[in-house]
Coordinates of C-alpha atoms in Angstrom, one line a residue:
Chain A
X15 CA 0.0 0.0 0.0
X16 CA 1.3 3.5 -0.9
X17 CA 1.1 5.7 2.5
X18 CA 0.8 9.0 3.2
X19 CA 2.0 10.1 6.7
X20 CA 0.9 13.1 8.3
X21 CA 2.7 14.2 11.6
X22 CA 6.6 13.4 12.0
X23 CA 6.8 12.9 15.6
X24 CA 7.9 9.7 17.6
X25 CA 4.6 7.6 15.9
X26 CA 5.1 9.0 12.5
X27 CA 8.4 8.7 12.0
X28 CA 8.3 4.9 13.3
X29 CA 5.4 4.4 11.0
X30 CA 7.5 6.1 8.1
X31 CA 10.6 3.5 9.3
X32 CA 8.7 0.4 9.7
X33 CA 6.6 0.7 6.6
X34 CA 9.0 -1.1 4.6
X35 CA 9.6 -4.2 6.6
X36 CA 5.3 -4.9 6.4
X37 CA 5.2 -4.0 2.2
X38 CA 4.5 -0.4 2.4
X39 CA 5.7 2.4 0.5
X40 CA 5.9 5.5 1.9
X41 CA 4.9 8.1 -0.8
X42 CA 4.2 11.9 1.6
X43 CA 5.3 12.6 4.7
X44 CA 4.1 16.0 6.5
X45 CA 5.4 18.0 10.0
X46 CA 3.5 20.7 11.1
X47 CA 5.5 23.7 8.5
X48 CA 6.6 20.9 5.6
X49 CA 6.2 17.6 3.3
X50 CA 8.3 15.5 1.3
X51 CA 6.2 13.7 -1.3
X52 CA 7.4 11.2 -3.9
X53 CA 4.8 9.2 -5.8
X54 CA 7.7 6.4 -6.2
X55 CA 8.7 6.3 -3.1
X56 CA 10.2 8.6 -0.3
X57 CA 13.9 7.5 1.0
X58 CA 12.6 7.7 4.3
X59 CA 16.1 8.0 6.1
X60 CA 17.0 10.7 4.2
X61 CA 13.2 12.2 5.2
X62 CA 14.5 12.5 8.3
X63 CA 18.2 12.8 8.5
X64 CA 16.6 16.2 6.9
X65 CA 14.1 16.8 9.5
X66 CA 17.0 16.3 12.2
X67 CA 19.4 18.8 10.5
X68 CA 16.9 21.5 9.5
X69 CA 13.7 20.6 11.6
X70 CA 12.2 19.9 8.5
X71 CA 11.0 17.1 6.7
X72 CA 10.8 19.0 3.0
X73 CA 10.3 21.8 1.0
X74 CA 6.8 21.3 -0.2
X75 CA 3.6 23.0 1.8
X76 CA 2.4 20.8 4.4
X77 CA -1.0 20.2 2.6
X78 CA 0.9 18.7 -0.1
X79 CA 1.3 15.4 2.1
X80 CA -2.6 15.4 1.2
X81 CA -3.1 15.8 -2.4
X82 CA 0.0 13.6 -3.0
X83 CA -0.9 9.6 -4.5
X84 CA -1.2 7.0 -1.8
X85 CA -4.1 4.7 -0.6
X86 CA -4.2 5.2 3.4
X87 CA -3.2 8.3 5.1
X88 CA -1.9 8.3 8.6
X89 CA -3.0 10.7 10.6
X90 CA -0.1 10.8 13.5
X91 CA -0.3 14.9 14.3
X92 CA -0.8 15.6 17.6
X93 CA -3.7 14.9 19.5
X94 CA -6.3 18.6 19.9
X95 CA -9.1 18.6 21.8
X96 CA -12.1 20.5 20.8
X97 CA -13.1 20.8 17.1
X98 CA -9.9 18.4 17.0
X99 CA -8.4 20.5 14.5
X100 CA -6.4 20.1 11.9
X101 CA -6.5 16.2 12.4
X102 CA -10.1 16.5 11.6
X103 CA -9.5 18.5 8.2
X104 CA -7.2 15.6 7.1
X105 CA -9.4 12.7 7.5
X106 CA -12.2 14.7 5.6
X107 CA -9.8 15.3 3.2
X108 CA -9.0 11.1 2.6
X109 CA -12.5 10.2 2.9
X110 CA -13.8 12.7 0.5
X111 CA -10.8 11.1 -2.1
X112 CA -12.0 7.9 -1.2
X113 CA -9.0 6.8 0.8
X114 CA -8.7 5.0 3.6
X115 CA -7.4 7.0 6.9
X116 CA -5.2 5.2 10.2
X117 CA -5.5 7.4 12.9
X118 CA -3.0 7.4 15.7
X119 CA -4.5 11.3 16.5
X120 CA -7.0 10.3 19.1
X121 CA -8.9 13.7 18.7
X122 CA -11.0 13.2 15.9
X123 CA -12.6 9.9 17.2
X124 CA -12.8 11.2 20.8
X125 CA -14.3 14.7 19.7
X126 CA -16.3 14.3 16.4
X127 CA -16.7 10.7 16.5
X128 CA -20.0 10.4 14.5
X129 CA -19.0 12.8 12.4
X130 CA -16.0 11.0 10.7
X131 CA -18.1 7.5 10.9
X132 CA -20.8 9.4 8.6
X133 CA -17.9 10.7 6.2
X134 CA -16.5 7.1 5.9
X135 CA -19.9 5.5 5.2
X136 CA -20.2 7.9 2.5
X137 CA -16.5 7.1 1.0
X138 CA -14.9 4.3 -0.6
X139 CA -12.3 4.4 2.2
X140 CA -12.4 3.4 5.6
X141 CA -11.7 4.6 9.0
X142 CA -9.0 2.2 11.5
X143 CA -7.8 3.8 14.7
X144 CA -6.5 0.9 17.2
X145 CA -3.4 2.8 17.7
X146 CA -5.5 5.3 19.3
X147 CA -6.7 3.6 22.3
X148 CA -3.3 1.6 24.3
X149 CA -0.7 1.7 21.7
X150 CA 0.6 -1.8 20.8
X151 CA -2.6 -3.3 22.5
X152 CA -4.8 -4.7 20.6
X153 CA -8.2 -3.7 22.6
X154 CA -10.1 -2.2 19.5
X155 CA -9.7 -5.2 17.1
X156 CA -10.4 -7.8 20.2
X157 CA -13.8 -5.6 20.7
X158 CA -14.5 -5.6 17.4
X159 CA -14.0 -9.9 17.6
X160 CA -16.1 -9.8 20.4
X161 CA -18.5 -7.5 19.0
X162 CA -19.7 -4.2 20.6
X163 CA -22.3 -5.6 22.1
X164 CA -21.2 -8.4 24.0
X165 CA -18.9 -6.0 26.0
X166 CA -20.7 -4.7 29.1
X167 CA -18.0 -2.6 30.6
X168 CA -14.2 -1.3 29.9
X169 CA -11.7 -0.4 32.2
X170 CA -7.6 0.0 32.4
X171 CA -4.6 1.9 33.4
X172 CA -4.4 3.7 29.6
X173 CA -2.1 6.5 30.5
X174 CA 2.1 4.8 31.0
X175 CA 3.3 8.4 32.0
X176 CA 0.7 8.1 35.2
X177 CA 1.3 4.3 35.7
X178 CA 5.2 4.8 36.3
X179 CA 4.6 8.2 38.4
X180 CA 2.4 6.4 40.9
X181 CA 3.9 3.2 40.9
X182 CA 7.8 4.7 41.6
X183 CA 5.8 6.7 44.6
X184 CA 4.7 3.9 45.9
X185 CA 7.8 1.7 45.3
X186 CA 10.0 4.6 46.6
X187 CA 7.9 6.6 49.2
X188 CA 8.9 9.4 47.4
X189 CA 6.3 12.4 46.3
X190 CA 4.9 13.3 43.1
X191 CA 7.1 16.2 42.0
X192 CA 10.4 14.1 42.9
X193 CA 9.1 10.8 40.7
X194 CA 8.0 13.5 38.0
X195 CA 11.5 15.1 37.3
X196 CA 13.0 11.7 37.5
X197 CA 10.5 10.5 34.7
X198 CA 11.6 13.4 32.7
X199 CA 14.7 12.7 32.8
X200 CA 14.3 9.3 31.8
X201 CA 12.1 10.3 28.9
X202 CA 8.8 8.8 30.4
X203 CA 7.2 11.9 30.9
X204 CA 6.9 14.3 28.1
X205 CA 8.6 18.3 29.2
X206 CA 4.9 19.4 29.6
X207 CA 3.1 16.4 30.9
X208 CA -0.1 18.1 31.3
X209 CA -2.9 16.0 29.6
X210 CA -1.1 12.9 30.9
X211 CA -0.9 13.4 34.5
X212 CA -4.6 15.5 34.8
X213 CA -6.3 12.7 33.5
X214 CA -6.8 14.3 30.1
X215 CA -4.9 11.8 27.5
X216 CA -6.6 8.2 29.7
X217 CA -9.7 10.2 28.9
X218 CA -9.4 10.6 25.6
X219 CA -8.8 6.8 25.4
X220 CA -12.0 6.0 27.4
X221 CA -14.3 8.3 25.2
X222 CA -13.0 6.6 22.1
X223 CA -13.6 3.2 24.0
X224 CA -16.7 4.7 25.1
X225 CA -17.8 5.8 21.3
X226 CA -16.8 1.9 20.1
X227 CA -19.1 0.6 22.4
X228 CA -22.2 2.3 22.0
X229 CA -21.7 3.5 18.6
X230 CA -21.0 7.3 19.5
X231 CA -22.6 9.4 21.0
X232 CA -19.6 10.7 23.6
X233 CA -16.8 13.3 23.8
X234 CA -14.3 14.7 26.4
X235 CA -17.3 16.7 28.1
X236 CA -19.2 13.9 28.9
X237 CA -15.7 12.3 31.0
X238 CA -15.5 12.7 35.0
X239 CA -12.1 13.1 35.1
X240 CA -9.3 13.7 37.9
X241 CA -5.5 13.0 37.9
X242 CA -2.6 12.0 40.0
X243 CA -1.2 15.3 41.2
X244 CA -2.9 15.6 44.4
X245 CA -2.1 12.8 45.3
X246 CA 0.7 12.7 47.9
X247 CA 3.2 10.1 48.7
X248 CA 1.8 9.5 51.9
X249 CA -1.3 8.2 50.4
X250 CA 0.5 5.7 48.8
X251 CA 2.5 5.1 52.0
X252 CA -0.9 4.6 53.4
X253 CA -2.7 2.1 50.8
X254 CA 0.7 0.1 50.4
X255 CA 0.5 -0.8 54.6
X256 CA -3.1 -1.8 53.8
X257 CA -1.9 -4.2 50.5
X258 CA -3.2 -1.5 48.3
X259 CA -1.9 0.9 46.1
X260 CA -3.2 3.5 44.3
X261 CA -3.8 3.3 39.8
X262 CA -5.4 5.9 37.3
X263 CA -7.9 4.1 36.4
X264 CA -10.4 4.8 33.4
X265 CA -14.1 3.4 33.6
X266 CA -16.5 3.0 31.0
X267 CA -20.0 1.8 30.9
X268 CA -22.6 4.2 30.6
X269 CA -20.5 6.9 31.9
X270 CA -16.4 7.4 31.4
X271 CA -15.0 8.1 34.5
X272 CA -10.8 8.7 34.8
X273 CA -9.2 9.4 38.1
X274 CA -6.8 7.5 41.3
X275 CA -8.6 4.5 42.9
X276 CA -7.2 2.0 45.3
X277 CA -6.8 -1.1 43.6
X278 CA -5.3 -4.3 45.5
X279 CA -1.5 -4.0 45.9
X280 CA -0.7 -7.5 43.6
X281 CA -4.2 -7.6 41.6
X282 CA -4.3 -7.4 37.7
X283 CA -4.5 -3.8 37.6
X284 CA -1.9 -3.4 39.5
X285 CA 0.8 -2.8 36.6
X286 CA 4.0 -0.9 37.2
X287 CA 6.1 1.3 35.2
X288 CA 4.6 2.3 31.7
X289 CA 2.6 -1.1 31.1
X290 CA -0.8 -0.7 30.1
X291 CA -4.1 -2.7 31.1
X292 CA -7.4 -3.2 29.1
X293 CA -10.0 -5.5 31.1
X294 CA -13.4 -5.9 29.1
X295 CA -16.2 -7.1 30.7
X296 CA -18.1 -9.6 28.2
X297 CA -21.5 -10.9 28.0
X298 CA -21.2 -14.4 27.9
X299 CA -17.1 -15.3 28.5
X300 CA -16.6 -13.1 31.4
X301 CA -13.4 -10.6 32.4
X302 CA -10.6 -10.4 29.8
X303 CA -7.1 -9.0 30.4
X304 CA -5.2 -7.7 27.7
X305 CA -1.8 -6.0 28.4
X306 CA 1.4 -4.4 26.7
X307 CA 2.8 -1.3 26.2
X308 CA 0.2 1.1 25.4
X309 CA 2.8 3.9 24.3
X310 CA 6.1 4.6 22.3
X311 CA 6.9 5.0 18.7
X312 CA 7.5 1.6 17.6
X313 CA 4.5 0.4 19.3
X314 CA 2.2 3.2 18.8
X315 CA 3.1 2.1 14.7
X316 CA 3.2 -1.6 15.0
X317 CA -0.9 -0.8 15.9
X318 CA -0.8 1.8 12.9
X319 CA 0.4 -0.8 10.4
X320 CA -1.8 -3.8 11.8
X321 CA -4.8 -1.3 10.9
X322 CA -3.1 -0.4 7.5
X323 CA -2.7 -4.8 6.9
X324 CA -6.4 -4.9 7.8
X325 CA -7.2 -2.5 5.0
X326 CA -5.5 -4.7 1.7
Chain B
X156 CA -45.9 -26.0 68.6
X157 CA -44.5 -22.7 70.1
X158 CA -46.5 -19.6 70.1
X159 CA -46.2 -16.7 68.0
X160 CA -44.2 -14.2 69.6
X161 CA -41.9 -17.2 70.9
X162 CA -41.0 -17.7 67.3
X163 CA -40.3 -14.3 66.5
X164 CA -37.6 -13.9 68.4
X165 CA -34.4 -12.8 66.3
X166 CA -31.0 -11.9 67.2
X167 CA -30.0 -7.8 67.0
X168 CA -26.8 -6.0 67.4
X169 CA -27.1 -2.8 68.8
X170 CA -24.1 -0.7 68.4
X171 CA -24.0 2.3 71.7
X172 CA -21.8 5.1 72.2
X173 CA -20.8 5.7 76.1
X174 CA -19.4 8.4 77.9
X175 CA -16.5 7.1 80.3
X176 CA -18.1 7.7 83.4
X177 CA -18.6 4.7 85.5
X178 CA -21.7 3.1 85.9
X179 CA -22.1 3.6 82.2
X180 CA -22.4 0.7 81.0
X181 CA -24.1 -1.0 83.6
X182 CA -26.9 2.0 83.0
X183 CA -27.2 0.9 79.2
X184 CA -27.7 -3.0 79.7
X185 CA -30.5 -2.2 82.2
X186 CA -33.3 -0.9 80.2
X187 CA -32.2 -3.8 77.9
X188 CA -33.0 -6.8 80.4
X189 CA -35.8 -4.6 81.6
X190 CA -37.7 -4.7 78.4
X191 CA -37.5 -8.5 78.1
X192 CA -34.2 -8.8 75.5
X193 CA -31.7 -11.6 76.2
X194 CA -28.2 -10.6 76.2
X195 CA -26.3 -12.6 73.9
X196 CA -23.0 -10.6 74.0
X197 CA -21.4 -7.8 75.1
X198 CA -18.1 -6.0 73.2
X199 CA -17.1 -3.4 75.2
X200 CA -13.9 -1.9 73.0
X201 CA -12.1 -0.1 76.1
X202 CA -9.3 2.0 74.8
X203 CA -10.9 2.3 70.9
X204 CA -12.5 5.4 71.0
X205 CA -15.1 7.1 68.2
X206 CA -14.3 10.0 66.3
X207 CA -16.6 11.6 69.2
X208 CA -14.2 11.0 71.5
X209 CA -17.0 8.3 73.2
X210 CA -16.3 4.0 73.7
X211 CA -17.9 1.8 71.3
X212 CA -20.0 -0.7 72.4
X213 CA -21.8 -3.2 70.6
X214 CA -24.5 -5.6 72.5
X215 CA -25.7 -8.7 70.8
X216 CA -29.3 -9.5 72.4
X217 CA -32.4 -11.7 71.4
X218 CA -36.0 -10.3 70.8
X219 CA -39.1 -10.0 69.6
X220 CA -39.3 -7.2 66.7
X221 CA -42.0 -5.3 69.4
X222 CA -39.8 -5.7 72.3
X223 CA -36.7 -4.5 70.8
X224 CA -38.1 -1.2 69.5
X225 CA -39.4 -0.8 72.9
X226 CA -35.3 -1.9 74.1
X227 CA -34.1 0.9 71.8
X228 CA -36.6 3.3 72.3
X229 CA -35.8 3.0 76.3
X230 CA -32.2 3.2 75.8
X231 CA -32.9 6.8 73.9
X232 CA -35.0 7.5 76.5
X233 CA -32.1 6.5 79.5
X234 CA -29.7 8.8 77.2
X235 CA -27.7 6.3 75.5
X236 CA -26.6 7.2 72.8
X237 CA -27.3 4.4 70.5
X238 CA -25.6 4.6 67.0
X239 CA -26.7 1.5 65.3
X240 CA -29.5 -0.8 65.9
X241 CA -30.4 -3.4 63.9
X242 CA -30.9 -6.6 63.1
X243 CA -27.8 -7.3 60.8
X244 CA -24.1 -6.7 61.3
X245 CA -22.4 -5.0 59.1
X246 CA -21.9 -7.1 56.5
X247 CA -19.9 -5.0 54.0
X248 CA -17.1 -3.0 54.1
X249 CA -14.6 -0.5 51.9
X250 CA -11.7 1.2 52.6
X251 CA -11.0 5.0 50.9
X252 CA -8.2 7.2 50.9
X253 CA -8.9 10.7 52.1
X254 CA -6.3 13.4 51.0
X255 CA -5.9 17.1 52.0
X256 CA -6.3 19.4 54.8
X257 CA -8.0 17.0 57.1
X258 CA -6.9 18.2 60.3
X259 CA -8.0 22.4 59.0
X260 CA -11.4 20.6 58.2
X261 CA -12.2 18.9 61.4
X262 CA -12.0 15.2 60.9
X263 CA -13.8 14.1 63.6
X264 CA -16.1 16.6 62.2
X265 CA -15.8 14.1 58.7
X266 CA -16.2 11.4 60.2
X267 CA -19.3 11.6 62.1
X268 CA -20.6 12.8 59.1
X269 CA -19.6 9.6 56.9
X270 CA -21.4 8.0 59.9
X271 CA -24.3 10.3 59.7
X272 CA -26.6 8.1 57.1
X273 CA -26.6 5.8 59.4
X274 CA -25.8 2.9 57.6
X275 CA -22.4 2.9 58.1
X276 CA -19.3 3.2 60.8
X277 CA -16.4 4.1 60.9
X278 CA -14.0 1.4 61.7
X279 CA -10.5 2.1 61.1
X280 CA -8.5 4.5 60.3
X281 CA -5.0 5.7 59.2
X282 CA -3.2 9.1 59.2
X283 CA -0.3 10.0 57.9
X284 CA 0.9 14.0 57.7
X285 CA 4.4 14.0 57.4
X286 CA 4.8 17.3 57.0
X287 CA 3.5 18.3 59.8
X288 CA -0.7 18.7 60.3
X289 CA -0.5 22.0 58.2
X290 CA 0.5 20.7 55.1
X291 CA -1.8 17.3 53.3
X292 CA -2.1 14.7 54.8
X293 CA -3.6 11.4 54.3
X294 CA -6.0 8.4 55.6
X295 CA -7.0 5.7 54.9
X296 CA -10.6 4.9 56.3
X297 CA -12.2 1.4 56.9
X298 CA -16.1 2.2 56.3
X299 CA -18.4 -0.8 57.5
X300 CA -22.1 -0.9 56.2
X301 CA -24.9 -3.0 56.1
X302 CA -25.7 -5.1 53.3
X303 CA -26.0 -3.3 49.9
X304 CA -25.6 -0.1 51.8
X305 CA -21.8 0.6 50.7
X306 CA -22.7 3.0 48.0
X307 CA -24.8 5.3 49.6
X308 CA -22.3 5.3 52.1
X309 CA -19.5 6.5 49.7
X310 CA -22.0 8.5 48.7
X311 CA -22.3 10.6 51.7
X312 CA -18.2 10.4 51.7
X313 CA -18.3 11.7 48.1
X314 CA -20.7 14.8 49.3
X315 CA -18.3 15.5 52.8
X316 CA -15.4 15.1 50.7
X317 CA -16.3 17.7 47.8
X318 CA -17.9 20.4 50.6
X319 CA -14.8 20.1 52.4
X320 CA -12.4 20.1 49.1
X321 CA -10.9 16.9 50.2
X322 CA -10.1 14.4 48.1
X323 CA -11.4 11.2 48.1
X324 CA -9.6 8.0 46.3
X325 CA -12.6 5.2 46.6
X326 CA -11.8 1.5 45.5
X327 CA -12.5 0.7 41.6
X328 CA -15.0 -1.9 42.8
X329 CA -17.6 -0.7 46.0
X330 CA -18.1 -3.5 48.6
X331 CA -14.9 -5.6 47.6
X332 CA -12.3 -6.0 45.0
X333 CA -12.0 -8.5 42.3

């Protein structure tokens, strides 16, 4: 399949590099000021040997990426919030040419989810986002195995940033703004780690989950949502005496709820560092767990590519 | 056959708060025999004390239905304070963290307010402020509740909690974990 990559950050670029090894050829590639485009064929390393040098991926406008010839665009920009603009634009922009679009931009399906599923029943092309909700795992396609309806209730630790922060307190009695500067440091945590720590990015995860399951209807809004940063060592000091300790866990039923609850100190959800946990709640076959790493380059594109096999 | 009333006798626990004064306790188990209840049991926890500052007390006793609402109506009366009285024990239980200015917001004040829909009791708790009482601090609370009463419970803790701008971390699953 000829791709068309928009957004040239960790995701993007690993989609850009791995697209070779699964058949792929990688024919635009947009950042947020340029594009390279090459109907044959873009030399991806040299993409981005560019990009590192000049902070640039190529001389054409950024809207080139669009126009260019391929048969899936990925949509990797960053995640907005909102009218989940431009991400939104780009995906019209496919399914109005009849392609097929691979989002790894969670905004779109979060905040105008009916909106793009009525734009891809009226196109040739189709809609795949699995690397939208807990990167490498696979919790949409196993849904969609399952069928919507036969799951009764989602819920997981969808946020790795949060995971390691509260699970290094705990190990290490120390506080928040300690494990946060060490998780920096070590590339865990992003310099501005806002939407990952307030709840904000799990959200996003369980509105999509929460759109899957009932077939829309959901956005950020309708999310209860709280994050880890009042919560003080010595709550974890607290809950790990009692054989608890404390997740960010996301909820979704009727309602999407994000925010710390004590979980049992060894139970399933109890995952440390940046590993991720989906448990669905099924109709007839009861709780299953699935688990990985639910961020990263590499495995944010491994779920990008599945999507993009799943479209030949 | 036995008559009636004979079969209706069932088993209550009644769960008092004393003042320690002497004489106390001896003044609450009085209007108990008087009324016609049996005393099963007596757990007098000396030393535990309520977030009143009062001794907990909990009294196992046989009954009829009639005679015990006469048992707990005369304990009222007598000035006992009686906290819980009913037929089951608490059956369920859940544990929360509670995180913020607890000791600014009166947590005995909290408490007796989580204890206020009285379904549920207090019955353990951990704090931890070490950095001193005016900065957070933290504990972890043991609620116990009757049977399928747990979420109205932690919804009474949710309410205390948001007036009081506390925060409260409740357990993904009410009533017990998975």
């Amino acid at each position: 399949m000829r791709l068309a990559i928009v957004g040239a950050g960790a995701v993007g670029r690993s989609v850009a590099e791995l697209a070779g090894d699964y058949g792929h050829t990688v024919t635009a590639i947009a950042d947020s000021s340029s594009a390279a485009v090459d109907p044959d064929g873009l030399d991806v390393a040299a993409v981005f040997e560019r990009k590192d040098a000049e902070g640039r991926v190529g001389t054409a406008e950024p809207e080139a990426a669009l126009d260019a010839a391929y048969d899936a665009l990925v949509e990797a920009s960053p995640t907005t919030l909102d009218d989940a603009e431009p991400g939104f634009t780009h995906v019209r922009t496919a399914l109005e040419r009849d392609r097929h679009v691979v989002l790894a931009n969670k905004g779109p399906v979060a905040e105008r989810y009916e909106e793009v599923m009525a734009l891809a029943a009226e196109s040739a092309g189709n809609v795949r986002f699995e690397a939208t909700v807990g990167g490498a795992i696979p919790v949409l396609s196993t849904i969609d195995n399952l069928g919507a309806k036969n799951v009764t209730a989602a819920r997981g630790i969808l946020n790795g940033t949060a995971n390691f922060i509260l699970s290094r307190m705990a190990a290490e009695g120390l506080d928040y703004e300690h494990v946060l500067a060490e998780a920096q440091d070590l590339g865990v945590a992003e310099p501005d780690p806002t939407f990952d720590v307030d709840g904000t990015d799990a959200a996003l995860k369980c509105v999509i989950l929460a759109n899957v399951l009932h077939d829309g209807g959901y956005t950020l809004a309708d999310a209860d949502v709280d994050g880890i940063t009042d919560v003080p060592g010595s709550a974890l000091d607290l809950a790990t005496e009692d054989g608890r300790t404390v997740r960010l866990v996301g909820e979704v039923d009727d309602t999407v709820r994000v925010g710390p609850r004590l979980v049992p100190g060894h139970g399933t959800l109890a995952v440390s560092g940046t590993e991720n946990i989906v448990q669905l709640e099924t109709r007839y076959a009861g709780r299953l767990n699935i688990s990985g790493r639910g961020a990263g380059g590499p495995e944010t594109a491994t779920a990008v590519l599945g999507d993009v096999g799943l479209l030949e | 056959m036995s008559d009636r009333a004979e079969a209706d006798v069932r088993a209550y626990t009644v769960r008092l708060e004393l003042v320690d004064e002497p004489g106390e306790l001896l003044r609450t188990l009085e209007p108990i025999a008087d009324n016609g209840g049996n005393l099963l049991s007596i757990f007098h926890e000396r030393g535990n004390l309520t977030p009143r500052g009062h001794i907990p007390v909990e009294v196992d006793l046989e009954a009829t239905p009639e005679r015990f609402e006469t048992i707990v109506e005369a304990l009222r009366d007598a000035g006992v304070n009686v906290i819980q009285a009913g037929r089951e024990r608490y059956s369920e239980e859940v544990t929360v963290l509670l995180i913020g200015h607890l000791v600014d917001t009166d947590l005995s004040d909290t408490f007796s307010r989580f204890e206020d829909c009285g379904e549920a009791s207090i019955a353990d708790v951990s704090l931890s402020a070490p950095h001193g009482t005016d900065e957070v601090s933290s504990a972890l609370v043991r609620i116990v509740a009757h049977e399928g009463e747990t979420d109205r419970a932690l919804a009474v803790a949710r309410d205390v909690a948001a007036e009081k701008d506390l925060n409260l971390v409740e357990p993904l699953t009410p009533g017990g974990e998975a």
